[in-house]
Short mmCIF file of C-alpha atoms in Angstrom, two decimals:
data_model
loop_
_atom_site.label_atom_id
_atom_site.label_comp_id
_atom_site.label_asym_id
_atom_site.label_seq_id
_atom_site.Cartn_x
_atom_site.Cartn_y
_atom_site.Cartn_z
CA MET A 16 1.95 0.89 10.14
CA ARG A 17 4.56 3.09 12.48
CA LEU A 18 0.93 3.08 13.52
CA TYR A 19 2.05 2.14 14.29
CA HIS A 20 2.05 2.63 15.10
CA ARG A 21 6.39 3.35 14.60
CA GLY A 22 6.92 -0.79 14.48
CA SER A 23 4.22 -2.68 16.39
CA ARG A 24 3.74 -3.68 19.61
CA MET A 25 0.88 -5.67 20.46
CA GLY A 26 0.96 -8.21 23.22
CA ARG A 27 -2.32 -10.10 23.67
CA ALA A 28 -3.18 -12.84 26.40
CA GLY A 29 -4.67 -14.58 23.35
CA ARG A 30 -7.54 -17.26 23.45
CA THR A 31 -7.11 -18.60 26.87
CA GLY A 32 -9.39 -16.21 28.67
CA LEU A 33 -7.92 -12.57 28.85
CA ALA A 34 -8.03 -12.20 24.98
CA GLY A 35 -5.73 -9.42 24.46
CA HIS A 36 -5.36 -7.69 27.62
CA ALA A 37 -2.39 -6.31 26.34
CA ALA A 38 -3.48 -5.67 22.95
CA HIS A 39 -2.21 -2.12 22.77
CA ILE A 40 0.03 -0.93 19.79
CA GLY A 41 3.32 0.84 19.74
CA ARG A 42 5.79 1.99 17.40
CA ALA A 43 6.28 -1.06 15.37
CA ALA A 44 2.83 -1.29 14.44
CA ARG A 45 3.44 -1.80 10.92
CA VAL A 46 4.51 -5.18 11.89
CA PHE A 47 2.00 -7.29 13.63
CA ALA A 48 1.52 -11.29 14.29
CA ILE A 49 -0.14 -13.79 16.22
CA VAL A 50 2.77 -13.47 18.99
CA LEU A 51 3.84 -9.84 19.09
CA PHE A 52 6.76 -8.45 20.80
CA ALA A 53 6.10 -5.24 23.09
CA GLY A 54 8.54 -2.46 23.07
CA VAL A 55 10.70 -0.77 20.53
CA PHE A 56 13.13 -3.03 18.30
CA GLY A 57 16.48 -1.56 18.04
CA ALA A 58 19.97 -2.86 17.84
CA GLY A 59 21.55 -3.65 21.19
CA THR A 60 24.32 -5.87 22.69
CA GLY A 61 22.30 -7.30 25.55
CA LEU A 62 23.30 -7.26 28.98
CA TYR A 63 26.06 -9.53 30.25
CA ALA A 64 25.51 -12.65 32.77
CA ASP A 65 27.72 -14.84 34.37
CA ALA A 66 29.61 -17.17 32.24
CA HIS A 67 33.07 -18.72 31.62
CA SER A 68 35.07 -17.66 28.48
CA SER A 69 35.78 -21.44 28.21
CA ASP A 70 32.08 -22.17 27.78
CA GLN A 71 32.04 -22.08 23.76
CA ALA A 72 29.18 -24.79 23.12
CA ILE A 73 26.46 -22.23 23.31
CA VAL A 74 28.18 -19.48 21.11
CA GLY A 75 26.75 -18.74 18.09
CA ASP A 76 23.49 -18.13 16.02
CA TRP A 77 20.21 -20.42 16.78
CA THR A 78 17.45 -20.53 15.03
CA GLY A 79 14.05 -21.76 15.49
CA ALA A 80 10.15 -21.17 14.36
CA LEU A 81 7.42 -20.43 16.78
CA LYS A 82 4.09 -21.59 15.50
CA VAL A 83 0.91 -19.79 17.07
CA GLY A 84 -2.21 -20.12 15.00
CA ALA A 85 -1.88 -18.92 11.47
CA ALA A 86 1.63 -17.42 12.37
CA SER A 87 4.97 -18.91 12.00
CA LEU A 88 7.47 -16.73 13.17
CA ARG A 89 11.17 -17.15 12.95
CA ILE A 90 13.31 -16.25 16.10
CA VAL A 91 17.08 -16.16 15.88
CA PHE A 92 19.19 -15.87 19.06
CA HIS A 93 22.86 -14.45 18.48
CA ILE A 94 24.98 -15.40 21.61
CA GLU A 95 28.43 -14.38 22.28
CA VAL A 96 30.92 -14.72 25.05
CA SER A 97 33.56 -12.36 26.39
CA GLU A 98 35.76 -11.93 29.44
CA THR A 99 32.88 -10.51 31.25
CA GLY A 100 30.27 -13.23 30.14
CA TYR A 101 27.48 -14.39 27.87
CA SER A 102 25.66 -11.48 25.71
CA ALA A 103 22.94 -12.03 23.16
CA THR A 104 20.50 -10.41 20.61
CA MET A 105 17.49 -11.57 19.36
CA ASP A 106 15.82 -11.22 15.81
CA SER A 107 12.40 -11.88 14.78
CA PRO A 108 12.93 -11.92 10.82
CA ASP A 109 9.18 -11.93 9.75
CA GLN A 110 8.51 -9.14 12.01
CA GLY A 111 11.42 -7.08 10.67
CA ALA A 112 13.01 -6.74 13.97
CA LYS A 113 16.83 -7.17 14.75
CA GLY A 114 19.02 -6.77 17.31
CA ILE A 115 16.49 -6.84 20.21
CA PRO A 116 18.60 -7.00 23.65
CA VAL A 117 18.61 -9.94 25.54
CA SER A 118 18.86 -8.89 29.09
CA SER A 119 19.87 -12.03 30.87
CA VAL A 120 21.63 -15.11 29.29
CA LYS A 121 22.75 -17.87 31.71
CA PHE A 122 24.19 -21.39 30.59
CA ASP A 123 25.45 -24.27 32.77
CA GLY A 124 26.80 -26.26 30.25
CA ALA A 125 23.16 -27.60 29.59
CA ASN A 126 20.48 -25.72 30.38
CA LEU A 127 20.19 -22.45 28.54
CA ASN A 128 17.94 -19.49 30.16
CA LEU A 129 17.27 -16.17 28.22
CA THR A 130 15.49 -13.29 29.32
CA VAL A 131 14.01 -10.42 27.11
CA SER A 132 12.73 -7.93 29.31
CA SER A 133 11.90 -5.29 26.66
CA VAL A 134 9.45 -7.64 25.12
CA GLY A 135 8.36 -9.37 28.55
CA GLY A 136 9.42 -12.74 27.19
CA SER A 137 11.65 -15.52 28.12
CA TYR A 138 13.11 -18.76 26.75
CA THR A 139 14.22 -21.77 28.46
CA GLY A 140 15.86 -24.69 26.72
CA THR A 141 18.16 -27.81 27.07
CA LEU A 142 21.19 -28.28 24.79
CA GLY A 143 21.03 -31.94 23.01
CA THR A 144 24.04 -34.33 22.84
CA SER A 145 24.59 -33.35 19.25
CA GLY A 146 25.60 -29.83 20.45
CA ASN A 147 23.78 -28.24 17.67
CA ALA A 148 20.15 -28.36 18.93
CA ILE A 149 18.14 -27.02 21.81
CA LYS A 150 14.81 -28.20 22.82
CA GLY A 151 12.95 -25.73 24.64
CA SER A 152 10.16 -22.99 24.94
CA TRP A 153 9.13 -19.29 24.72
CA LYS A 154 6.91 -17.78 27.49
CA GLN A 155 5.32 -14.32 27.12
CA SER A 156 2.01 -13.00 28.38
CA GLY A 157 1.35 -16.02 30.69
CA MET A 158 1.49 -18.46 27.58
CA SER A 159 4.18 -21.25 26.79
CA PHE A 160 5.30 -22.01 23.25
CA GLU A 161 7.26 -24.83 21.96
CA LEU A 162 10.51 -23.46 20.36
CA ASN A 163 13.15 -25.58 19.34
CA LEU A 164 16.42 -24.13 17.88
CA ILE A 165 18.84 -25.24 15.47
CA LYS A 166 22.61 -24.11 15.43
CA SER A 167 23.69 -22.47 12.11
CA ALA A 168 26.83 -23.50 10.45
CA PRO A 169 29.73 -21.16 10.52
CA GLY A 170 29.13 -18.80 7.50
CA GLN A 171 25.61 -19.83 7.08
CA SER A 172 22.83 -17.10 7.27
CA ALA A 173 20.94 -17.66 10.65
CA GLN A 174 17.81 -15.95 9.19
CA SER A 175 17.86 -18.10 5.85
CA THR A 176 17.72 -21.27 7.82
CA PRO A 177 14.79 -23.38 6.79
CA GLN A 178 11.69 -23.20 9.48
CA ILE A 179 11.28 -25.80 11.54
CA ALA A 180 7.73 -27.66 11.53
CA LEU A 181 6.03 -27.21 14.58
CA PRO A 182 2.52 -28.32 15.49
CA ALA A 183 -0.25 -25.91 14.89
CA THR A 184 -2.44 -24.96 17.98
CA PRO A 185 -5.99 -25.95 17.63
CA ALA A 186 -7.26 -22.29 17.69
CA ALA A 187 -6.62 -21.34 14.12
CA THR A 188 -5.97 -22.90 10.72
CA PRO A 189 -2.74 -21.97 9.04
CA ALA A 190 -3.01 -19.80 6.38
CA ALA A 191 -1.64 -21.00 2.95
CA PRO A 192 0.89 -19.11 1.28
CA VAL A 193 0.06 -16.12 -0.38
CA GLN A 194 0.39 -15.68 -4.21
CA PRO A 195 0.32 -12.29 -5.90
CA SER A 196 -2.67 -11.50 -7.97
CA THR A 197 -0.45 -9.87 -10.59
CA PRO A 198 2.89 -11.44 -11.93
CA THR A 199 5.98 -10.07 -10.20
CA THR A 200 9.49 -10.92 -9.52
CA ASP A 201 10.82 -11.62 -6.22
CA ALA A 202 11.35 -7.87 -5.79
CA GLN A 203 10.18 -4.86 -7.94
CA ALA A 204 13.54 -3.57 -7.81
CA PRO A 205 14.34 -0.92 -10.53
CA SER A 206 16.32 -2.32 -13.35
CA GLN A 207 20.02 -1.18 -13.37
CA ALA A 208 20.63 -1.67 -17.07
CA THR A 209 19.03 1.48 -18.78
CA PRO A 210 18.29 4.05 -15.72
CA SER A 211 16.06 6.54 -16.85
CA TYR A 212 16.54 8.96 -13.85
CA ILE A 213 19.25 10.17 -11.72
CA THR A 214 19.79 9.51 -7.84
CA ARG A 215 21.72 11.49 -5.30
CA ASP A 216 22.80 10.66 -1.90
CA VAL A 217 21.99 14.03 -0.12
CA ALA A 218 21.72 15.02 3.93
CA PHE A 219 20.02 17.81 5.57
CA ASP A 220 19.57 19.10 9.18
CA SER A 221 16.10 18.82 10.94
CA SER A 222 15.06 21.44 13.36
CA ALA A 223 15.90 19.42 16.37
CA PRO A 224 19.58 19.55 17.45
CA GLY A 225 21.89 16.73 16.34
CA VAL A 226 19.25 15.30 13.87
CA ARG A 227 20.72 15.05 10.40
CA LEU A 228 18.71 13.26 7.87
CA ALA A 229 20.52 11.13 5.16
CA GLY A 230 18.65 10.33 2.09
CA THR A 231 18.14 9.77 -1.70
CA LEU A 232 17.22 12.29 -4.28
CA THR A 233 15.64 10.97 -7.37
CA LEU A 234 15.24 13.14 -10.61
CA PRO A 235 14.08 12.47 -13.77
CA GLN A 236 16.15 12.55 -16.78
CA GLY A 237 15.56 15.59 -18.84
CA GLN A 238 15.29 19.36 -18.78
CA GLY A 239 13.17 21.79 -17.15
CA THR A 240 11.81 21.47 -13.49
CA PHE A 241 9.83 18.66 -12.01
CA PRO A 242 6.99 18.12 -9.54
CA ALA A 243 8.19 16.46 -6.49
CA VAL A 244 7.20 14.46 -3.37
CA ILE A 245 8.93 13.28 -0.18
CA LEU A 246 7.97 9.86 1.05
CA VAL A 247 7.03 9.53 4.80
CA THR A 248 7.50 6.20 6.30
CA GLY A 249 5.13 4.63 8.67
CA SER A 250 6.05 3.68 12.29
CA GLY A 251 8.90 2.11 13.50
CA PRO A 252 12.56 2.49 12.60
CA GLN A 253 12.76 2.62 9.12
CA ASN A 254 15.39 3.46 6.46
CA ARG A 255 14.79 5.41 3.24
CA ASP A 256 13.07 2.40 1.34
CA GLU A 257 10.90 1.78 4.15
CA GLU A 258 12.29 -1.86 4.15
CA ILE A 259 10.44 -4.50 5.74
CA LEU A 260 10.46 -8.07 5.45
CA GLY A 261 12.49 -7.86 2.45
CA HIS A 262 10.22 -5.60 0.61
CA LYS A 263 11.50 -1.93 -0.37
CA PRO A 264 8.08 -0.30 -1.11
CA PHE A 265 9.58 3.21 -1.11
CA LEU A 266 12.38 2.25 -3.58
CA VAL A 267 9.59 0.65 -5.83
CA ILE A 268 7.49 4.13 -5.63
CA ALA A 269 10.74 6.24 -6.14
CA ASP A 270 11.33 4.27 -9.31
CA TYR A 271 7.91 4.32 -10.58
CA LEU A 272 7.49 7.80 -10.10
CA ALA A 273 10.86 8.99 -11.77
CA GLN A 274 9.66 7.28 -14.70
CA ARG A 275 6.48 9.36 -14.67
CA GLY A 276 8.54 12.53 -14.53
CA ILE A 277 8.05 13.20 -10.71
CA ALA A 278 11.11 13.47 -8.29
CA SER A 279 11.26 12.33 -4.99
CA LEU A 280 13.29 12.48 -1.73
CA ARG A 281 12.98 9.60 0.59
CA TRP A 282 15.43 9.39 4.04
CA ASP A 283 16.32 7.10 6.88
CA ASP A 284 14.42 7.82 10.10
CA ARG A 285 16.27 9.89 12.62
CA GLY A 286 18.58 7.43 14.50
CA VAL A 287 18.38 4.92 11.68
CA ALA A 288 21.08 3.88 9.17
CA GLY A 289 22.86 7.20 7.95
CA SER A 290 20.81 9.75 9.71
CA THR A 291 21.75 10.68 13.26
CA GLY A 292 19.51 11.48 16.43
CA THR A 293 17.77 9.39 18.64
CA PHE A 294 14.65 7.40 17.56
CA GLN A 295 13.64 6.07 20.72
CA THR A 296 12.15 9.13 22.36
CA ALA A 297 10.68 11.16 19.69
CA THR A 298 7.18 11.46 18.74
CA THR A 299 5.07 11.66 15.58
CA LEU A 300 5.48 15.57 16.02
CA ASP A 301 9.12 15.11 16.00
CA PHE A 302 8.81 12.93 12.80
CA ALA A 303 6.58 15.78 11.53
CA ASP A 304 9.33 18.19 11.71
CA ASP A 305 12.00 16.03 10.18
CA ALA A 306 9.58 15.88 7.23
CA GLN A 307 8.95 19.28 7.24
CA ALA A 308 12.97 19.79 7.07
CA ALA A 309 12.99 17.38 4.14
CA ILE A 310 10.14 19.56 2.23
CA ASP A 311 12.33 22.65 2.91
CA PHE A 312 15.31 20.73 1.32
CA LEU A 313 13.48 19.42 -1.41
CA ALA A 314 12.19 22.88 -2.52
CA ALA A 315 15.82 24.71 -2.58
CA GLN A 316 16.98 21.78 -4.98
CA PRO A 317 17.82 22.56 -8.83
CA GLY A 318 15.45 21.03 -11.39
CA ILE A 319 12.35 21.07 -8.40
CA ASN A 320 9.50 23.13 -9.42
CA ASP A 321 8.66 24.42 -5.86
CA LYS A 322 4.85 25.31 -6.87
CA GLU A 323 4.24 21.47 -7.14
CA LEU A 324 5.32 20.05 -4.02
CA GLY A 325 3.73 17.13 -2.55
CA VAL A 326 3.67 14.66 0.28
CA ILE A 327 3.22 10.71 -0.05
CA GLY A 328 2.90 9.40 3.36
CA HIS A 329 2.16 5.69 4.40
CA SER A 330 0.34 4.78 7.71
CA GLU A 331 1.56 7.12 10.41
CA GLY A 332 3.23 8.93 7.55
CA GLY A 333 -0.17 9.70 6.39
CA LEU A 334 -0.96 11.53 9.46
CA ILE A 335 2.17 13.40 9.02
CA ALA A 336 1.02 14.35 5.68
CA ALA A 337 -1.81 15.66 7.06
CA ILE A 338 0.04 17.45 9.72
CA LEU A 339 2.32 19.13 7.01
CA GLY A 340 -0.73 20.28 5.05
CA ALA A 341 -2.37 21.92 7.80
CA ARG A 342 1.32 23.79 8.45
CA SER A 343 1.35 24.84 4.69
CA ALA A 344 -2.04 26.36 4.78
CA THR A 345 -1.53 28.23 7.69
CA ARG A 346 2.12 29.15 8.25
CA THR A 347 4.02 31.61 5.86
CA GLN A 348 7.50 30.48 6.61
CA VAL A 349 7.31 27.11 5.11
CA PRO A 350 7.23 26.00 1.51
CA LYS A 351 3.47 25.74 0.06
CA LEU A 352 2.55 22.44 -0.67
CA ALA A 353 0.30 21.43 -3.94
CA PHE A 354 -1.21 18.18 -2.87
CA LEU A 355 -1.19 15.31 -0.41
CA VAL A 356 -1.20 11.68 -0.71
CA MET A 357 -2.26 9.44 2.32
CA LEU A 358 -1.41 5.78 1.82
CA ALA A 359 -3.24 3.72 4.40
CA GLY A 360 -3.31 6.85 6.69
CA PRO A 361 -5.61 7.07 9.61
CA GLY A 362 -8.49 9.19 9.60
CA VAL A 363 -9.55 8.88 13.34
CA ARG A 364 -7.92 9.52 16.62
CA GLY A 365 -4.93 7.46 17.64
CA ASP A 366 -6.86 5.48 20.47
CA GLN A 367 -9.78 4.77 18.18
CA LEU A 368 -7.57 3.62 15.48
CA LEU A 369 -5.93 1.16 17.89
CA LEU A 370 -8.86 -0.30 19.26
CA MET A 371 -10.34 -0.66 15.66
CA GLN A 372 -6.92 -2.25 14.70
CA ASN A 373 -7.16 -4.81 17.35
CA ALA A 374 -10.84 -5.73 16.66
CA ALA A 375 -9.69 -6.09 12.99
CA LEU A 376 -6.54 -8.52 13.72
CA GLY A 377 -8.40 -10.15 16.38
CA ARG A 378 -11.26 -11.34 13.92
CA ALA A 379 -8.82 -12.26 11.25
CA SER A 380 -6.71 -14.46 14.03
CA GLY A 381 -9.91 -16.22 14.79
CA MET A 382 -10.89 -14.41 18.06
CA THR A 383 -14.56 -14.27 19.09
CA GLU A 384 -16.41 -11.06 19.20
CA ALA A 385 -17.07 -11.58 22.87
CA GLN A 386 -12.98 -12.11 23.44
CA ILE A 387 -12.77 -8.88 21.20
CA GLU A 388 -15.17 -6.78 23.30
CA ALA A 389 -13.77 -7.85 26.32
CA ALA A 390 -10.12 -7.09 25.57
CA ASN A 391 -11.26 -3.91 24.05
CA ALA A 392 -13.01 -2.85 27.08
CA VAL A 393 -9.59 -3.13 28.77
CA ASN A 394 -7.77 -1.59 26.26
CA ASN A 395 -9.98 1.50 26.26
CA GLU A 396 -9.38 1.89 29.95
CA LEU A 397 -5.74 1.63 29.46
CA TYR A 398 -5.38 4.24 26.47
CA SER A 399 -7.63 6.65 28.77
CA ILE A 400 -5.40 6.28 31.46
CA ALA A 401 -2.29 6.71 29.42
CA MET A 402 -3.78 10.10 27.87
CA SER A 403 -4.75 11.46 30.98
CA GLN A 404 -2.66 14.34 32.74
CA GLY A 405 -1.09 13.95 35.87
CA ASP A 406 2.05 12.67 37.70
CA PRO A 407 3.81 9.74 35.59
CA ALA A 408 4.20 7.72 38.61
CA ALA A 409 0.42 7.80 39.48
CA LEU A 410 -0.59 6.95 36.16
CA HIS A 411 1.82 3.94 36.01
CA ALA A 412 0.12 2.71 39.11
CA GLN A 413 -3.58 3.01 37.61
CA ILE A 414 -2.42 1.02 34.58
CA VAL A 415 -0.87 -1.50 36.58
CA ASN A 416 -3.93 -1.85 38.83
CA ALA A 417 -6.27 -1.96 35.95
CA LEU A 418 -4.08 -4.71 34.14
CA ASN A 419 -3.93 -6.61 37.49
CA LEU A 420 -7.86 -6.40 38.15
CA ALA A 421 -8.29 -7.53 34.47
CA ILE A 422 -5.88 -10.75 35.06
CA ASP A 423 -7.71 -11.38 38.45
CA LYS A 424 -11.17 -11.64 36.18
CA ALA A 425 -9.69 -13.95 33.59
CA SER A 426 -11.26 -16.99 34.23
CA GLY A 427 -9.84 -19.09 31.57
CA LEU A 428 -6.27 -18.42 32.98
CA SER A 429 -4.49 -20.74 35.15
CA GLN A 430 -2.84 -19.25 38.41
CA ALA A 431 0.49 -20.19 36.79
CA GLN A 432 -0.66 -17.92 33.81
CA LYS A 433 -2.06 -15.31 36.00
CA GLU A 434 1.13 -14.71 37.82
CA ALA A 435 3.14 -14.81 34.76
CA GLN A 436 1.04 -11.99 33.28
CA ARG A 437 1.27 -10.18 36.35
CA ALA A 438 5.01 -10.15 36.41
CA GLN A 439 4.74 -8.24 32.95
CA VAL A 440 2.15 -5.52 33.79
CA SER A 441 4.91 -2.85 34.95
CA VAL A 442 6.56 -3.30 31.28
CA GLU A 443 3.43 -3.16 29.82
CA ALA A 444 2.77 0.30 31.90
CA ASP A 445 6.03 1.50 30.63
CA GLN A 446 5.37 1.16 27.07
CA LEU A 447 1.66 2.62 27.37
CA LEU A 448 3.53 5.83 28.79
CA THR A 449 6.22 6.30 26.31
CA PRO A 450 6.34 9.74 24.80
CA TRP A 451 5.53 8.21 21.42
CA MET A 452 2.37 6.17 22.53
CA ARG A 453 0.99 9.04 24.66
CA THR A 454 1.21 11.62 21.88
CA PHE A 455 -0.22 9.07 19.00
CA LEU A 456 -3.02 8.27 21.31
CA ALA A 457 -4.12 11.56 21.52
CA LEU A 458 -3.36 12.85 17.98
CA ASP A 459 -6.62 13.30 15.80
CA PRO A 460 -6.22 13.52 12.05
CA ALA A 461 -9.32 15.43 11.62
CA GLU A 462 -7.71 18.46 13.68
CA TYR A 463 -5.30 18.78 10.72
CA LEU A 464 -7.35 17.59 7.84
CA LYS A 465 -9.86 20.45 8.64
CA GLN A 466 -7.33 22.77 7.82
CA VAL A 467 -5.84 21.37 4.63
CA THR A 468 -6.79 23.45 1.40
CA VAL A 469 -5.18 21.23 -1.23
CA PRO A 470 -6.07 18.36 -3.14
CA VAL A 471 -5.77 14.68 -1.19
CA LEU A 472 -5.59 11.54 -2.37
CA ALA A 473 -6.34 8.72 0.16
CA LEU A 474 -5.49 5.33 -0.82
CA ASP A 475 -6.36 2.03 1.23
CA GLY A 476 -7.07 -1.76 0.64
CA THR A 477 -9.98 -3.98 1.83
CA LYS A 478 -7.51 -6.41 3.49
CA ASP A 479 -5.88 -3.52 5.74
CA LEU A 480 -6.34 -4.79 9.25
CA GLN A 481 -3.97 -2.16 10.68
CA VAL A 482 -5.76 1.06 9.23
CA PRO A 483 -9.45 -0.37 8.42
CA ALA A 484 -10.28 1.25 4.71
CA THR A 485 -13.93 1.77 5.32
CA GLU A 486 -13.99 3.61 8.29
CA ASN A 487 -10.42 5.76 7.91
CA LEU A 488 -11.03 6.75 4.27
CA ALA A 489 -14.65 7.75 5.00
CA ALA A 490 -13.35 9.66 8.18
CA ILE A 491 -10.53 11.44 5.82
CA ALA A 492 -13.00 12.54 3.49
CA LYS A 493 -15.51 13.89 6.11
CA ALA A 494 -12.85 15.85 7.76
CA LEU A 495 -11.60 17.50 4.82
CA LYS A 496 -14.96 18.42 3.34
CA SER A 497 -15.86 19.97 6.78
CA GLY A 498 -13.04 22.27 6.46
CA GLY A 499 -14.13 23.24 2.94
CA ASP A 500 -11.65 20.95 0.88
CA SER A 501 -13.83 19.15 -1.64
CA ALA A 502 -10.99 18.29 -3.96
CA VAL A 503 -10.70 14.84 -2.00
CA THR A 504 -10.27 11.37 -3.99
CA THR A 505 -10.67 8.13 -2.07
CA VAL A 506 -9.85 4.71 -3.40
CA ASP A 507 -10.18 1.17 -1.64
CA PHE A 508 -8.16 -1.24 -3.86
CA GLU A 509 -9.93 -4.87 -3.67
CA GLY A 510 -7.67 -7.38 -2.12
CA LEU A 511 -4.73 -5.17 -0.78
CA ASN A 512 -3.27 -5.13 2.67
CA HIS A 513 -1.66 -2.63 4.72
CA LEU A 514 1.47 -2.75 2.74
CA PHE A 515 -0.64 -2.58 -0.77
CA GLN A 516 0.20 -5.81 -1.54
CA HIS A 517 -2.39 -8.67 -2.90
CA ALA A 518 -3.27 -10.76 0.24
CA THR A 519 -5.43 -13.57 1.00
CA THR A 520 -6.33 -12.47 4.70
CA GLY A 521 -4.59 -9.39 5.15
CA LEU A 522 -2.80 -10.68 8.43
CA PRO A 523 0.68 -9.19 9.07
CA SER A 524 2.00 -12.91 9.09
CA GLU A 525 1.56 -12.80 5.45
CA TYR A 526 3.63 -9.67 4.52
CA GLY A 527 6.88 -11.69 4.09
CA THR A 528 5.29 -14.54 1.96
CA ILE A 529 4.02 -12.35 -0.60
CA LYS A 530 6.36 -11.59 -3.35
CA GLU A 531 4.94 -8.36 -4.36
CA ASP A 532 6.32 -5.00 -3.10
CA PHE A 533 3.57 -2.55 -4.04
CA ALA A 534 0.71 -3.37 -6.25
CA PRO A 535 0.81 -1.98 -9.72
CA GLU A 536 -2.96 -0.34 -9.79
CA ALA A 537 -1.86 1.60 -6.75
CA LEU A 538 1.34 3.10 -8.41
CA GLU A 539 -1.01 3.83 -11.20
CA ALA A 540 -3.71 5.67 -9.19
CA MET A 541 -0.95 7.63 -7.75
CA GLY A 542 1.17 8.48 -10.76
CA ASP A 543 -2.02 9.48 -12.91
CA TRP A 544 -3.36 11.60 -10.16
CA ILE A 545 -0.22 13.69 -9.34
CA LEU A 546 0.29 14.34 -12.92
CA LYS A 547 -3.12 15.31 -13.24
CA VAL A 548 -2.93 17.90 -10.15
CA ALA A 549 0.26 19.19 -11.26
CA ASN A 550 -1.13 19.88 -14.86
CA LYS A 551 1.33 17.68 -16.33
#
C-alpha cells in the first residue's frame, strides 16, 4: 500500500525482545517483508569513500539472499569505482526497491564495509580467494543476519541470479511457494496481436509548479463517448502500471476495462519515470492534487463522457479517491465524479491503520500477541508524538527519548543489540517526522467519505494484511452512510491479498512468488459495477 503506506518502511526489532519497536510504516508501505528497509527508496549514486582506482576486485554486481523466518529477500549491491573513490547502490528486488544509496564504501583489498544510512543498515564481509564470493553479514535494528554474496558474471542480470540457500531462523517456518488459484500466465499482459482499443501517450500539468505528469490514455474502439476512470496508485514511487515485483496491475486493469468499453488514464507518479517534480517531499494531499489534475485532463479529452467519470484508487490511492469524491461534491470548479472504486483502501485514520497493519503482519510472521501488544504500545506513543504540533527539533527529541526508553526496557536484547538499536533511533525519528508520514498519520478517510454523494464500490481480500478487510470495509460503509450516501457496495474476496492476488498467507514476501497480477473475479466485479452505475 503507498500505505503505505507510499512504499513500505517498516523496521522491527523482531522476536528478540523489543518486538517491532520501529514497526512504523512509511511511504513504501505497499511492499513489506520480515526485514524491511526504512526510508524512501529512490535512485541514487551513493557517497564516495576512500579507494584507489586500481582496486577493481570489488567492482561489479554482488547478489545474495537474506533469510529471515518466512521471508527470503534478494539483496544486490552495485559497486563502482572512479577517481574519487568507491560508490555503490543497493537493490532489494523482492521489495521492488532499486537504487538505494550506499552512504559509505570501504574496501581494503580483502574486507568490505558498506553503510546504508537511509535504512539504518550495514554490511560487512570478506572477499574469498576466488574473487567472486564474499562471506559476510547484514546488520539492521540491532540484529545480524548472514548474507553471502556472489559476483555476477559480465552481462549477467544481477537480479536474476539464483537465490543462495541460507539456513532458516527457528522463529518461523518458511512459506511454500504460492500458486494462483486460477490459471494464469507469467503476466496478465494484454495481447498485442488483436488490440481492441487505442492507447496514447499523454502529459498534463499538476497544480504544483514544475510537476508535469506523463501517462497513458486508453480508449475503447468504436464511436461515441465512453465512461472513464483515472487509476490512482498506492504508496511509494510508482510508474503508471503500478509496477511492483514484476507485476503490472494497472496495465491489467486498463486492458480489461477497455475491452468492456471503459476508458482510463494512468500516469507516472511525480518524480518517477516520465513525470517531473519531486516525489520525496510530497504528501498524500499533494498526490491528490495530481489526481485532480488527471481528472481535469481526462474530462476534456475527445471520446470521454464527462458525465460518467470515476476514480479507481488502490491502497493509499483509495484514500485519494475519497478526497476527490469530497472535492467533487463540495467544489463547483472541478469536474463532477459519477462513482468511486476503492481497492484495498483505508477506512480508518492513518495511525490506527498502521497499528492494525503492524498487528496483522506480526501475527502472520509468528509474533505472539504479547509481542504485538508491546510493539504497538510503543508505536502508538511514537505516532502520537509525530502527529503533535510543535518545534520539529523538540518532537525529534521526544521520539528519540521514547525509543531509547523502550530499548532500555527490552529484557530480551543483549547490551550490544541495544547499543546497535540506539545508534538508529535518530534516523527512525527523522522518518516519523517526514511531511508524508505526519500527514498520513492524521488523515481520516471518514472526514472525506462523509461528504461523498456518488456510488462507491469498496473491494478487498481476506488475506490483505496491510489494509485488513473486515475493519476497513466496515469503516468505509459506516462513514458513507453517516453522510447520507447509501449507494455503497463492499466485497471481501476470499483468499486475495493486498495486491488482489490469490495468496496463501497474505504476507508481502509472497507477492513476488505469485504469477497472478490481479484476480479475474475482482476485475469482473469492477467492470460489471461500473457499467451498471454508468447505465451501459
